[in-house]
Amino acid sequence: MSSHSICPALTTSLWLTLTRTAIWTWPVPVGSWEISLPGSKMTALLKRERGKKHLIEQNIAETRTVRAADFDGDGDMDLLGTARKANQVVWYENHRADGAVAWKKHLIDDKSVCPAHGNPADMDGDGDLDVVMALGFYFRPGSGEVGASLSSADNQVVWYENNVRSNPAGWKKHVIGANFDDAFEAIAGDLDGDGDLDVAATSWRTPGRIGWFENLGDPRGTWTYHALKDNWRSANQVILADLNGDGRLDIAACAEHGSYELRWWRNEGRTEIAQVADTPATTAPATSKIRVALAGDSTVTDQAGWGAAFAQLLGPQAECLNFARGGRSSKSFLNEKHWQQVLWARPKYILIQFGHNDMPGKGPERETDPNSTYPEEPGPLCS
């Protein structure tokens, strides 16, 4: 990763102004509003229209995360939330009937201390959405302060395995990084192009940092941590996106009091050890073995499909790289840049499987038409 500072001296007053421009977080009079930033060319038009507020839950002890995702696989959007001072990670099940929406609260975890910010992701490739989460934010060891995490053991980066289709409370916690003091946010994405999900995370103080955890192939097993920036006071939000259009996920994050910075780290390509090459490496390392790549949905993944069994059938002169992702169609596999990762690996043979996620009813991000777009989608895969 190569670091780039976007706003090395982002002041508090400018941060507040930008917040007001982007997200108005207090009551705004009905009407249209124009806001200009002093000394800049940025102008924003804000408009608030009359609407109705729908209460999901009240009197929550310090809300933190809220994310929308279909956790139970029923086709509608549920909600992920945290209550830091109540030590709760929760999801709200969406019940829709006769045009109305009702919500049912389910606990994911009420034993871990000070959950902060996290995101949905299919960590085990089984086609449903799990959750990655940072635990322990507001770490004050030895203070005895109510509402703070007091032990380094409480500070973790974790993921929760989703089993809600059989049991709404069916979540299992797996530790990615232990003793990650003052853990603030965690987010998942394939950072090293090997077909599984890695995790980037920030910690706020003591001393504040950002890094990423490399998934070595089994998300329930051991992870390898790679530091991006240490002693980065008040690091908070982190996002993953292909910022320079090269097909690889980059990392962007900001830090408030004591740093006042917004930075991004350019992903320079996969190496044998980690994604920290000094020069871009757009292809996988050379190998004397015959490289076979797998591309498809959960039918082919190592966790839920036949990928691992297929790899065991290969002889010592061959190796298998599995890029299959649960829940993908031929369309979404291409649009999410997974096919580009297959090409980086420079395989001699590629086995491709798609079909049922292309069916009508799977949503516009996945479905293809059997008489037109489905025959067209494999084109880029085979060109």
PDB file of C-alpha atoms in Angstrom, residues 45-177:
ATOM      1  CA  LEU A  45     -28.148  22.621  -2.379  1.00  0.00           C
ATOM      2  CA  LEU A  46     -30.050  20.971   0.436  1.00  0.00           C
ATOM      3  CA  LYS A  47     -33.752  20.355   0.436  1.00  0.00           C
ATOM      4  CA  ARG A  48     -35.946  18.985   3.177  1.00  0.00           C
ATOM      5  CA  GLU A  49     -39.439  17.896   2.298  1.00  0.00           C
ATOM      6  CA  ARG A  50     -42.274  17.046   4.601  1.00  0.00           C
ATOM      7  CA  GLY A  51     -42.250  13.427   5.622  1.00  0.00           C
ATOM      8  CA  LYS A  52     -43.082  11.022   8.391  1.00  0.00           C
ATOM      9  CA  LYS A  53     -40.625   9.674  10.912  1.00  0.00           C
ATOM     10  CA  HIS A  54     -40.816   5.953  11.639  1.00  0.00           C
ATOM     11  CA  LEU A  55     -39.390   4.882  14.988  1.00  0.00           C
ATOM     12  CA  ILE A  56     -37.616   1.523  15.094  1.00  0.00           C
ATOM     13  CA  GLU A  57     -36.294   1.602  18.672  1.00  0.00           C
ATOM     14  CA  GLN A  58     -35.723   4.332  21.239  1.00  0.00           C
ATOM     15  CA  ASN A  59     -33.625   4.913  24.360  1.00  0.00           C
ATOM     16  CA  ILE A  60     -30.630   3.071  22.916  1.00  0.00           C
ATOM     17  CA  ALA A  61     -27.420   3.494  24.916  1.00  0.00           C
ATOM     18  CA  GLU A  62     -25.137   5.281  22.400  1.00  0.00           C
ATOM     19  CA  THR A  63     -25.992   4.131  18.917  1.00  0.00           C
ATOM     20  CA  ARG A  64     -23.024   3.700  16.582  1.00  0.00           C
ATOM     21  CA  THR A  65     -23.346   1.569  13.461  1.00  0.00           C
ATOM     22  CA  VAL A  66     -26.395   1.383  11.226  1.00  0.00           C
ATOM     23  CA  ARG A  67     -26.187  -0.568   7.959  1.00  0.00           C
ATOM     24  CA  ALA A  68     -28.812  -2.060   5.638  1.00  0.00           C
ATOM     25  CA  ALA A  69     -28.482  -5.635   4.340  1.00  0.00           C
ATOM     26  CA  ASP A  70     -30.607  -8.718   3.730  1.00  0.00           C
ATOM     27  CA  PHE A  71     -29.448 -10.904   6.621  1.00  0.00           C
ATOM     28  CA  ASP A  72     -32.220 -13.513   6.481  1.00  0.00           C
ATOM     29  CA  GLY A  73     -32.246 -13.950   2.700  1.00  0.00           C
ATOM     30  CA  ASP A  74     -35.947 -13.130   2.276  1.00  0.00           C
ATOM     31  CA  GLY A  75     -35.420 -10.396  -0.321  1.00  0.00           C
ATOM     32  CA  ASP A  76     -35.961  -7.301   1.813  1.00  0.00           C
ATOM     33  CA  MET A  77     -33.470  -5.103   3.637  1.00  0.00           C
ATOM     34  CA  ASP A  78     -32.854  -5.645   7.342  1.00  0.00           C
ATOM     35  CA  LEU A  79     -30.768  -3.363   9.557  1.00  0.00           C
ATOM     36  CA  LEU A  80     -27.520  -3.851  11.478  1.00  0.00           C
ATOM     37  CA  GLY A  81     -26.938  -1.741  14.583  1.00  0.00           C
ATOM     38  CA  THR A  82     -24.761  -1.323  17.664  1.00  0.00           C
ATOM     39  CA  ALA A  83     -25.383   0.137  21.104  1.00  0.00           C
ATOM     40  CA  ARG A  84     -21.927   0.820  22.524  1.00  0.00           C
ATOM     41  CA  LYS A  85     -22.820   1.463  26.161  1.00  0.00           C
ATOM     42  CA  ALA A  86     -25.340  -1.384  26.213  1.00  0.00           C
ATOM     43  CA  ASN A  87     -22.749  -3.844  24.810  1.00  0.00           C
ATOM     44  CA  GLN A  88     -25.095  -4.892  22.020  1.00  0.00           C
ATOM     45  CA  VAL A  89     -24.631  -5.826  18.382  1.00  0.00           C
ATOM     46  CA  VAL A  90     -28.113  -6.295  16.915  1.00  0.00           C
ATOM     47  CA  TRP A  91     -30.030  -6.799  13.715  1.00  0.00           C
ATOM     48  CA  TYR A  92     -33.566  -5.670  13.038  1.00  0.00           C
ATOM     49  CA  GLU A  93     -35.619  -8.072  10.950  1.00  0.00           C
ATOM     50  CA  ASN A  94     -37.765  -6.390   8.317  1.00  0.00           C
ATOM     51  CA  HIS A  95     -41.374  -7.597   8.229  1.00  0.00           C
ATOM     52  CA  ARG A  96     -43.437  -6.180   5.389  1.00  0.00           C
ATOM     53  CA  ALA A  97     -47.174  -6.724   5.142  1.00  0.00           C
ATOM     54  CA  ASP A  98     -49.873  -4.751   3.307  1.00  0.00           C
ATOM     55  CA  GLY A  99     -47.402  -2.010   2.434  1.00  0.00           C
ATOM     56  CA  ALA A 100     -46.316  -1.436   6.033  1.00  0.00           C
ATOM     57  CA  VAL A 101     -42.924  -2.209   7.567  1.00  0.00           C
ATOM     58  CA  ALA A 102     -42.475  -3.588  11.078  1.00  0.00           C
ATOM     59  CA  TRP A 103     -39.186  -4.442  12.779  1.00  0.00           C
ATOM     60  CA  LYS A 104     -38.176  -7.229  15.136  1.00  0.00           C
ATOM     61  CA  LYS A 105     -34.951  -6.885  17.110  1.00  0.00           C
ATOM     62  CA  HIS A 106     -32.519  -9.816  17.391  1.00  0.00           C
ATOM     63  CA  LEU A 107     -29.249  -9.921  19.339  1.00  0.00           C
ATOM     64  CA  ILE A 108     -26.082 -10.842  17.509  1.00  0.00           C
ATOM     65  CA  ASP A 109     -23.833 -10.339  20.560  1.00  0.00           C
ATOM     66  CA  ASP A 110     -24.531  -8.952  24.045  1.00  0.00           C
ATOM     67  CA  LYS A 111     -21.431 -10.328  25.741  1.00  0.00           C
ATOM     68  CA  SER A 112     -18.663  -8.302  24.055  1.00  0.00           C
ATOM     69  CA  VAL A 113     -17.751  -4.861  25.402  1.00  0.00           C
ATOM     70  CA  CYS A 114     -18.263  -1.532  23.615  1.00  0.00           C
ATOM     71  CA  PRO A 115     -19.124  -2.545  20.031  1.00  0.00           C
ATOM     72  CA  ALA A 116     -18.513   0.376  17.693  1.00  0.00           C
ATOM     73  CA  HIS A 117     -18.613   0.248  13.901  1.00  0.00           C
ATOM     74  CA  GLY A 118     -18.837  -2.610  11.411  1.00  0.00           C
ATOM     75  CA  ASN A 119     -20.231  -3.722   8.090  1.00  0.00           C
ATOM     76  CA  PRO A 120     -22.005  -6.659   6.424  1.00  0.00           C
ATOM     77  CA  ALA A 121     -19.934  -9.031   4.262  1.00  0.00           C
ATOM     78  CA  ASP A 122     -20.082 -12.668   3.163  1.00  0.00           C
ATOM     79  CA  MET A 123     -16.965 -13.718   5.047  1.00  0.00           C
ATOM     80  CA  ASP A 124     -17.268 -17.482   4.529  1.00  0.00           C
ATOM     81  CA  GLY A 125     -18.561 -17.460   0.951  1.00  0.00           C
ATOM     82  CA  ASP A 126     -21.737 -19.374   1.748  1.00  0.00           C
ATOM     83  CA  GLY A 127     -24.098 -16.879   0.095  1.00  0.00           C
ATOM     84  CA  ASP A 128     -25.427 -15.083   3.181  1.00  0.00           C
ATOM     85  CA  LEU A 129     -24.181 -11.879   4.771  1.00  0.00           C
ATOM     86  CA  ASP A 130     -22.065 -12.064   7.908  1.00  0.00           C
ATOM     87  CA  VAL A 131     -20.877  -9.062   9.943  1.00  0.00           C
ATOM     88  CA  VAL A 132     -17.387  -7.672  10.643  1.00  0.00           C
ATOM     89  CA  MET A 133     -17.152  -5.483  13.732  1.00  0.00           C
ATOM     90  CA  ALA A 134     -14.753  -3.454  15.871  1.00  0.00           C
ATOM     91  CA  LEU A 135     -15.113  -3.968  19.627  1.00  0.00           C
ATOM     92  CA  GLY A 136     -13.760  -1.959  22.556  1.00  0.00           C
ATOM     93  CA  PHE A 137     -14.009   1.657  21.395  1.00  0.00           C
ATOM     94  CA  TYR A 138     -13.330   4.168  24.180  1.00  0.00           C
ATOM     95  CA  PHE A 139     -10.593   2.131  25.828  1.00  0.00           C
ATOM     96  CA  ARG A 140      -9.669   3.595  29.207  1.00  0.00           C
ATOM     97  CA  PRO A 141      -7.615   0.956  31.072  1.00  0.00           C
ATOM     98  CA  GLY A 142      -7.474   1.362  34.820  1.00  0.00           C
ATOM     99  CA  SER A 143      -9.929   4.269  34.859  1.00  0.00           C
ATOM    100  CA  GLY A 144     -12.963   2.428  36.163  1.00  0.00           C
ATOM    101  CA  GLU A 145     -14.999   4.704  33.888  1.00  0.00           C
ATOM    102  CA  VAL A 146     -18.553   3.546  33.284  1.00  0.00           C
ATOM    103  CA  GLY A 147     -19.221   2.966  29.585  1.00  0.00           C
ATOM    104  CA  ALA A 148     -15.555   2.454  28.688  1.00  0.00           C
ATOM    105  CA  SER A 149     -13.672  -0.728  27.876  1.00  0.00           C
ATOM    106  CA  LEU A 150     -11.168  -1.376  30.652  1.00  0.00           C
ATOM    107  CA  SER A 151      -9.219  -4.418  29.445  1.00  0.00           C
ATOM    108  CA  SER A 152      -7.136  -4.858  26.300  1.00  0.00           C
ATOM    109  CA  ALA A 153      -8.794  -8.260  25.896  1.00  0.00           C
ATOM    110  CA  ASP A 154     -12.089  -6.445  25.228  1.00  0.00           C
ATOM    111  CA  ASN A 155     -10.604  -4.711  22.187  1.00  0.00           C
ATOM    112  CA  GLN A 156     -10.973  -6.907  19.131  1.00  0.00           C
ATOM    113  CA  VAL A 157     -11.692  -7.014  15.425  1.00  0.00           C
ATOM    114  CA  VAL A 158     -14.159  -9.850  14.887  1.00  0.00           C
ATOM    115  CA  TRP A 159     -16.657 -11.314  12.479  1.00  0.00           C
ATOM    116  CA  TYR A 160     -20.013 -12.893  13.246  1.00  0.00           C
ATOM    117  CA  GLU A 161     -21.017 -15.945  11.238  1.00  0.00           C
ATOM    118  CA  ASN A 162     -24.619 -15.753  10.016  1.00  0.00           C
ATOM    119  CA  ASN A 163     -26.851 -18.750  10.692  1.00  0.00           C
ATOM    120  CA  VAL A 164     -30.156 -16.866  10.974  1.00  0.00           C
ATOM    121  CA  ARG A 165     -32.011 -18.905   8.363  1.00  0.00           C
ATOM    122  CA  SER A 166     -32.149 -21.721  10.880  1.00  0.00           C
ATOM    123  CA  ASN A 167     -32.201 -19.520  14.000  1.00  0.00           C
ATOM    124  CA  PRO A 168     -32.674 -15.699  14.168  1.00  0.00           C
ATOM    125  CA  ALA A 169     -30.191 -15.615  17.064  1.00  0.00           C
ATOM    126  CA  GLY A 170     -27.769 -17.933  15.267  1.00  0.00           C
ATOM    127  CA  TRP A 171     -24.577 -15.898  15.108  1.00  0.00           C
ATOM    128  CA  LYS A 172     -21.116 -17.214  15.977  1.00  0.00           C
ATOM    129  CA  LYS A 173     -18.250 -14.880  16.877  1.00  0.00           C
ATOM    130  CA  HIS A 174     -14.778 -15.372  15.343  1.00  0.00           C
ATOM    131  CA  VAL A 175     -11.794 -13.234  16.389  1.00  0.00           C
ATOM    132  CA  ILE A 176      -9.768 -11.712  13.553  1.00  0.00           C
ATOM    133  CA  GLY A 177      -7.445  -9.516  15.613  1.00  0.00           C
TER     134      GLY A 177
END
